[in-house]
Every structure is written in structure tokens, then in C-alpha cells.
XYZ file of C-alpha atoms in Angstrom:
410
model
C -25.066 -5.422 -18.165
C -28.328 -6.493 -16.561
C -26.330 -8.253 -13.829
C -24.065 -5.207 -13.379
C -26.942 -2.813 -12.699
C -29.090 -5.223 -10.694
C -30.138 -3.574 -7.421
C -28.404 -6.132 -5.189
C -25.125 -5.793 -7.065
C -25.321 -1.982 -7.014
C -26.019 -1.851 -3.271
C -23.094 -4.166 -2.612
C -20.896 -1.904 -4.763
C -22.144 1.227 -2.990
C -21.254 -0.248 0.412
C -17.780 -1.168 -0.857
C -17.126 2.311 -2.277
C -18.376 3.935 0.935
C -16.219 1.618 3.053
C -13.122 2.420 1.013
C -13.765 6.162 1.430
C -11.388 7.950 -0.925
C -11.469 11.518 -2.178
C -13.777 13.092 -4.729
C -13.123 13.036 -8.467
C -13.149 16.007 -10.817
C -16.830 16.712 -10.055
C -15.972 17.357 -6.400
C -18.840 15.186 -5.142
C -18.409 13.182 -1.949
C -19.988 9.760 -1.423
C -22.992 11.365 0.293
C -23.473 13.986 -2.405
C -23.126 11.302 -5.078
C -25.838 9.235 -3.383
C -28.197 12.209 -3.548
C -27.254 12.841 -7.193
C -27.938 9.210 -8.112
C -31.350 9.262 -6.445
C -32.318 12.090 -8.798
C -30.614 10.954 -11.990
C -30.224 7.164 -11.792
C -32.975 6.523 -14.348
C -31.058 8.437 -17.047
C -27.709 6.877 -16.058
C -29.251 3.403 -16.101
C -30.730 4.030 -19.536
C -27.324 5.045 -20.898
C -25.652 1.970 -19.383
C -28.297 -0.314 -20.882
C -27.920 1.352 -24.287
C -24.109 1.164 -24.157
C -23.809 4.942 -24.509
C -22.604 5.869 -21.002
C -19.466 8.055 -21.040
C -17.268 8.077 -17.909
C -15.940 11.360 -16.574
C -12.214 12.137 -16.862
C -10.167 11.010 -13.856
C -8.376 13.355 -11.483
C -4.607 12.888 -11.504
C -2.938 12.850 -8.085
C 0.790 12.264 -7.538
C 1.757 10.289 -4.445
C 5.292 9.404 -3.264
C 6.530 5.871 -3.987
C 8.117 3.882 -1.195
C 11.171 3.295 -3.387
C 11.498 6.993 -4.253
C 9.960 9.215 -6.883
C 6.201 9.509 -7.343
C 3.290 7.583 -8.803
C 0.363 9.138 -10.634
C -3.010 7.920 -9.420
C -6.172 8.427 -11.464
C -9.109 9.128 -9.149
C -12.476 8.547 -10.861
C -15.616 10.301 -9.649
C -17.520 8.470 -6.929
C -20.226 7.699 -9.489
C -17.693 6.050 -11.791
C -16.123 4.209 -8.871
C -19.560 2.812 -8.075
C -20.093 1.640 -11.663
C -16.560 0.224 -11.883
C -17.094 -1.638 -8.616
C -20.377 -3.044 -9.955
C -18.668 -4.225 -13.155
C -15.750 -5.659 -11.188
C -17.975 -7.709 -8.899
C -19.648 -9.474 -11.827
C -16.456 -9.882 -13.854
C -14.582 -11.226 -10.821
C -17.124 -14.014 -10.410
C -16.341 -15.142 -13.947
C -12.547 -14.932 -13.904
C -11.636 -15.795 -10.316
C -11.829 -19.551 -10.812
C -9.346 -19.404 -13.691
C -6.615 -17.565 -11.795
C -3.447 -19.267 -10.568
C -3.133 -20.506 -6.997
C 0.179 -18.615 -6.910
C -1.500 -15.221 -7.472
C -2.286 -13.409 -4.212
C -2.926 -9.742 -4.934
C -6.437 -8.236 -4.800
C -8.214 -11.562 -4.636
C -10.943 -12.624 -2.205
C -9.631 -14.584 0.759
C -5.980 -13.919 -0.151
C -3.480 -11.422 1.202
C 0.103 -10.232 1.112
C 0.737 -12.330 4.210
C -0.333 -15.460 2.322
C 2.157 -14.619 -0.421
C 5.001 -14.124 2.063
C 4.197 -17.403 3.829
C 4.280 -19.185 0.478
C 7.682 -17.643 -0.233
C 8.868 -18.795 3.182
C 7.776 -22.355 2.400
C 9.826 -22.345 -0.813
C 12.937 -21.150 1.052
C 12.482 -23.765 3.775
C 12.174 -26.400 1.041
C 15.681 -25.526 -0.144
C 14.966 -23.016 -2.938
C 17.563 -20.547 -1.729
C 17.785 -18.319 -4.799
C 15.122 -15.853 -5.826
C 14.419 -14.195 -9.155
C 12.992 -10.809 -8.185
C 11.132 -9.310 -11.175
C 10.352 -5.610 -11.385
C 8.081 -4.742 -14.328
C 8.743 -1.188 -15.466
C 5.751 1.137 -14.863
C 3.344 -1.777 -15.194
C 0.084 0.100 -14.574
C 1.134 2.810 -17.044
C 2.192 0.407 -19.811
C -0.633 -2.143 -20.000
C -1.498 -2.695 -23.659
C -5.211 -2.053 -24.161
C -5.589 -4.445 -27.097
C -4.048 -7.345 -25.188
C -6.096 -6.554 -22.099
C -9.424 -6.226 -23.902
C -8.765 -9.484 -25.780
C -8.238 -11.193 -22.435
C -11.342 -9.595 -20.903
C -13.339 -10.642 -23.973
C -12.604 -14.282 -23.196
C -14.768 -13.959 -20.071
C -17.263 -11.228 -20.964
C -19.357 -11.304 -24.168
C -21.702 -8.376 -23.545
C -20.486 -5.680 -25.927
C -21.966 -2.963 -23.741
C -19.806 -4.044 -20.812
C -16.715 -4.406 -23.014
C -17.317 -0.956 -24.496
C -17.709 0.506 -21.001
C -14.461 -1.056 -19.766
C -12.668 0.257 -22.843
C -13.973 3.748 -22.154
C -12.761 3.563 -18.570
C -9.306 2.582 -19.835
C -9.226 5.489 -22.275
C -10.840 8.118 -20.013
C -8.545 11.165 -20.041
C -6.664 12.133 -16.902
C -6.666 15.714 -15.614
C -3.257 16.814 -14.347
C -2.790 20.400 -13.138
C -5.930 21.474 -14.974
C -5.010 19.919 -18.335
C -6.588 16.816 -19.866
C -4.209 14.156 -21.134
C -5.332 11.353 -23.451
C -4.490 7.778 -22.521
C -3.795 5.027 -25.013
C -2.006 2.635 -22.643
C -2.230 1.674 -19.007
C -4.913 1.130 -16.429
C -4.865 3.974 -13.896
C -4.389 3.095 -10.264
C -7.142 4.590 -8.160
C -10.198 2.910 -9.689
C -11.806 -0.305 -8.349
C -11.429 -2.099 -11.699
C -7.682 -1.581 -12.006
C -6.510 -4.414 -9.676
C -8.818 -6.981 -11.335
C -7.722 -5.913 -14.810
C -4.080 -6.203 -13.701
C -4.668 -9.804 -12.617
C -6.424 -10.606 -15.894
C -3.515 -9.115 -17.833
C -0.812 -10.960 -15.882
C -2.576 -14.310 -15.627
C -0.821 -15.582 -18.810
C 2.485 -14.972 -17.031
C 1.274 -17.131 -14.146
C 0.286 -19.857 -16.585
C 3.687 -19.709 -18.294
C 5.513 -20.030 -14.968
C 3.282 -22.967 -14.057
C 3.928 -24.581 -17.447
C 7.659 -24.393 -16.706
C 7.118 -26.014 -13.312
C 8.506 -23.028 -11.379
C 7.836 -22.105 -7.744
C 6.645 -18.523 -7.628
C 4.496 -15.937 -5.868
C 2.845 -13.008 -7.599
C 1.183 -10.093 -5.836
C -0.126 -7.714 -8.531
C 2.989 -6.789 -10.530
C 5.404 -7.967 -7.799
C 6.758 -11.367 -8.926
C 9.259 -13.595 -7.104
C 10.429 -16.953 -8.482
C 12.268 -19.381 -6.186
C 14.887 -21.823 -7.474
C 17.727 -23.934 -6.126
C 20.813 -22.375 -7.716
C 22.297 -19.094 -8.907
C 22.737 -20.500 -12.408
C 19.046 -21.382 -12.692
C 18.047 -18.007 -11.307
C 20.035 -16.060 -13.886
C 18.787 -18.222 -16.748
C 15.166 -17.784 -15.677
C 15.514 -14.021 -15.232
C 16.741 -13.709 -18.806
C 14.194 -16.032 -20.405
C 11.158 -14.733 -18.465
C 12.146 -11.120 -19.198
C 12.156 -11.969 -22.912
C 8.805 -13.761 -22.601
C 7.197 -10.774 -20.838
C 8.418 -8.363 -23.508
C 7.251 -10.604 -26.362
C 3.854 -11.716 -25.059
C 2.787 -8.869 -22.741
C 4.599 -5.961 -24.407
C 6.080 -4.954 -21.075
C 9.677 -4.425 -20.044
C 11.430 -5.819 -17.003
C 13.511 -3.188 -15.222
C 16.854 -4.969 -15.072
C 18.294 -2.289 -12.782
C 15.729 -3.099 -10.080
C 15.242 -6.794 -10.884
C 17.855 -9.331 -9.942
C 18.841 -12.709 -8.570
C 20.082 -13.284 -5.033
C 19.533 -15.361 -1.916
C 16.114 -14.380 -0.463
C 17.698 -12.819 2.623
C 19.365 -10.259 0.342
C 16.091 -9.194 -1.313
C 12.690 -8.113 -0.048
C 9.180 -9.239 -0.926
C 6.160 -7.134 0.015
C 8.131 -5.413 2.760
C 9.549 -8.613 4.273
C 12.763 -10.622 4.040
C 13.093 -14.403 4.425
C 16.195 -14.980 6.554
C 18.676 -17.855 6.188
C 17.008 -19.743 9.032
C 13.689 -19.450 7.196
C 12.172 -16.884 9.539
C 10.269 -13.881 8.257
C 11.631 -10.446 9.196
C 10.802 -6.852 8.248
C 13.050 -5.862 5.353
C 15.725 -3.284 6.060
C 14.025 -0.890 3.644
C 10.765 -1.265 5.601
C 12.558 -0.434 8.834
C 14.149 2.638 7.245
C 10.759 3.837 5.993
C 9.349 3.282 9.483
C 12.161 5.347 10.985
C 11.484 8.133 8.517
C 7.817 8.097 9.552
C 8.906 8.411 13.207
C 11.029 11.453 12.361
C 8.135 13.086 10.520
C 5.409 12.295 13.055
C 7.526 13.345 16.042
C 8.869 16.523 14.489
C 8.603 19.087 17.273
C 7.970 21.914 14.823
C 4.671 20.547 13.543
C 1.432 22.095 14.757
C -1.375 20.327 16.557
C -2.336 19.322 20.054
C -0.720 16.443 21.908
C -3.946 14.444 21.725
C -4.154 14.905 17.940
C -0.557 13.792 17.457
C -1.115 10.811 19.744
C -4.184 9.744 17.768
C -2.346 10.047 14.437
C 0.565 8.068 15.834
C -1.684 5.342 17.217
C -3.509 5.010 13.893
C -0.255 4.743 11.969
C 1.382 2.372 14.442
C -1.638 0.065 14.664
C -1.684 -0.322 10.881
C 2.060 -0.834 10.705
C 2.122 -3.390 13.528
C -0.864 -5.257 12.132
C 0.924 -5.693 8.806
C 4.347 -6.556 10.229
C 2.971 -8.823 12.957
C 3.705 -11.604 10.458
C 7.412 -11.157 11.189
C 8.929 -13.839 13.394
C 12.282 -12.041 13.744
C 11.559 -8.592 15.155
C 14.950 -7.616 16.494
C 15.375 -4.900 13.862
C 12.351 -3.104 15.274
C 12.954 -3.816 18.954
C 16.473 -2.425 18.606
C 15.116 1.036 17.751
C 12.334 1.316 20.328
C 14.550 3.361 22.659
C 15.328 5.612 19.690
C 11.573 6.063 19.067
C 10.956 7.086 22.678
C 13.849 9.520 22.484
C 12.096 11.225 19.560
C 8.939 11.453 21.691
C 10.852 13.045 24.572
C 12.536 15.433 22.151
C 9.094 16.439 20.861
C 7.911 17.295 24.372
C 11.084 19.259 25.119
C 10.648 21.398 21.999
C 6.932 21.925 22.677
C 7.688 23.159 26.213
C 9.338 26.109 24.425
C 11.618 27.774 27.011
C 13.189 27.526 30.454
C 10.050 28.652 32.286
C 7.748 26.337 30.356
C 10.126 23.419 30.718
C 10.523 23.905 34.455
C 6.758 24.119 34.881
C 6.253 20.945 32.833
C 8.901 19.035 34.775
C 7.274 19.999 38.085
C 3.866 18.978 36.771
C 5.319 15.566 35.891
C 6.693 15.156 39.423
C 10.394 15.793 38.748
C 12.587 15.891 41.851
C 14.224 19.262 42.632
C 17.694 18.264 41.408
C 16.222 17.377 37.990
C 14.815 20.869 37.454
C 18.211 22.267 36.476
C 17.898 20.561 33.105
C 15.296 23.205 32.202
C 18.160 25.684 31.817
C 20.268 23.398 29.665
C 21.685 24.859 26.470
C 22.217 21.483 24.913
C 20.240 20.562 21.824
C 16.842 18.907 22.173
C 18.113 15.545 20.898
C 20.820 15.430 23.593
C 18.472 16.561 26.347
C 15.996 13.856 25.311
C 18.542 11.295 26.543
C 19.085 13.058 29.891
C 18.196 11.210 33.089
C 15.652 13.867 34.054
C 13.546 13.395 30.942
C 13.918 9.619 30.970
C 12.629 9.653 34.551
C 9.623 11.973 34.233
C 8.782 10.651 30.754
C 9.604 7.043 31.514
C 8.621 4.200 29.226
C 5.667 3.457 31.502
C 4.471 7.069 31.441
C 4.664 7.265 27.647
C 2.771 3.992 27.320
C 0.119 5.125 29.806
C -0.572 8.179 27.681
C -0.855 6.085 24.520
C 2.558 6.981 23.109
C 3.295 3.410 22.143
C 6.153 1.588 20.486
C 5.634 -1.696 18.548
C 6.240 -3.960 21.555
C 3.271 -2.390 23.351
C 0.983 -3.700 20.625
C 2.770 -6.940 19.799
C 2.854 -7.936 23.478
C -0.919 -8.015 23.446
């Protein structure tokens, strides 16, 4: 505990929490307000931590949509508890990091999702053309506290720290104004959760290594690469049984499966038959849905605001999927993206008078002005020569209305 609350460790944790931003917990305090609160009350908080009597606040439950459909419940601790969790995590990570598997990539220093995908690519290129894709049912909700705390206790002996971690695991979650007790799981939303997930799943890594299997794990996303369909099916069955017996978790057999890698996805990517990395079809579909939402002509806001939101989203998306070597799935829809942009402008110009004025302002030739009176739908007009001329690809790019190639070309 002395190491956890050491000034240097706390300042490092404070910078990390501030950098990660995030919303307030149930106390409503922002990072700035929490800093002021801690300046006044840190002596009492420190005393409680040293005595092992500190009680975390309940976490605020927030539902967010899952990429695969449905929703996921996040537990957002107060900023104060995020700071303490981050401080604990920094010290605990130093002790456990060296014991983790080289095949574990999620939430570890110096490792990323891209590293995991490149490792998967290497397995496929080496001839392991079948993948066992494991989906652990509601992993973060089903973590067994006894198993987890036993594992944590192998690295941390200070009972005050162990008691504090246990209290964070059991802190009630507030959903729609009601407190719910928790006896299982480690809520996503707190800085400790990813580290605890790796500690919990490390025995699985060790079991896969003991069996001599080629695998990549990113948090609870596990892919095992083998050379034949028969081996893949056998491993799926035996590893599912091992997970249920030793980790008290269930593998979702409806979402898990065995297939050639180019028929499955891993962290948003697919490894094609030629060994190249490509955005998975599901990732492309989610991207297209984001385009529809962000270029919905009925949404409010100024053009500059929409442009800035689009640029922020697209930069993040392109930075992640820049790993892809085969980008044809994205390039094939760039014209479709621009058509949505032109549709947005057409709707925002409102009526015949506004549209004619806008076309003139953009330098449209006289014979193009007739389109302002068109009764065709906005989607059809967006493909008209007049709009493609005045809102050409070059014009859209000049105004910052980019498509992926504009960023990838750089």
C-alpha cells in the first residue's frame, strides 16, 4: 500500500486518468473538481487506505451498444476511485507483467491489437489455415471473484491492497437509480478491469502453451491456429471444457466456431487466403452505418461542426485500419461515401431557392441550375452531374470532407 500511495505513483496515475478523460461517476465530480476535493481531503483518504478501511463508492451503470448487436453495461467509478484503481494497477502490473504469455496482447505495455493481428497473419502464412475462434460468454460479467482473488494473491501479499481490490470488485452498480449488488464479474469502465482480466485468463494462456498451440489472445478474444479442420474441432471441444472446469466460464458455441481464417474475423480484421490483412466485412458494414448516421441530412449542427466530427471519426478509423494491406473493400465504397455527403448538402439547402443560390455560389454553369427544381429524391439527385461537378471530389477534399484514401495516401 505504501507503494500505491507514494506521491510519484499517484501523480503518474492522475496524469493517466486525466489523459483518458471519461465521464463523472455517481458523485458527479469531473477530473478538475476531484483534484480540488483531493487537495482538501487527501489526508483522511490516505489514512483510510493505510488502515485498510477505505470504502469505494458505487459505480454508475451506463449501457453502450455492442458492435455485434445488443448492449454492454459499463460500470463507471468516480474519478477518485479511478485514480486509486490506476495507482493500484500500476504497482500490480509491475509484479505480474513478466509472468504473462508472449501470446497475450490486450492492455499490456508496448503491445497492441495490431501486434495480435500480425501474429495471426504469421500463423496463416506458416500454413495454419484453420482457426478456432473462441467467444467467452459475458466474460467481464462472469469472472469468479474467488478464482480471481486467489490469482491476485499469488502476486500481492499486502492484505490492505487485496481487501481494496475485493471491495472494488463487489462495489454495487447503480442502474436507473437503483443499486445492484455484484457477486461476480469485474465491471468494464475502471482502470483495474483490463489488468484483472489478464490475470484471470493467464492460466488459459499457460494451458494453450502447454499443449504447444499457436494462438493469440486479446483480452477475452482468443484465436487458435491449427493445420486441419479435424484438429480445430477437437481443440474447440477440449478447450471449451477446460475453460468451464478451471475458469468457471462458458464458451458461447453459437458465436464460437472453426473455419479458415478468411471466413472469420479477429479484432476487426480478416486474414485472406493470400495471407494479406483486410478489414473484415463486419467492420466495413459498421463503417457504412457510421457514414449513414454522420451524413444524415436531418441532423442539426453547422457544416463546420459536422466536418470536425467526421474528421475525428475518420482519422481514428483510418489509423486503426491502416494495418490492412488489402483495402479494396473500403476503396470500393468511397464514391458511395461522397454521394452521402452530396445528399447531405442537398437536404440542407432546403428548397428550390436555397438550392439555386447554393449552386450559383459554387460556380455552377447556367444549364446545371435546373436541377434545383428537380422533384427527384435527394439520393438520386446526389448522383446528378450538376452536384458531382460543383461538389467534385477535389472540392469535398479541399473542405476537409475526406474519404479514407485522402488519409491513407499521405
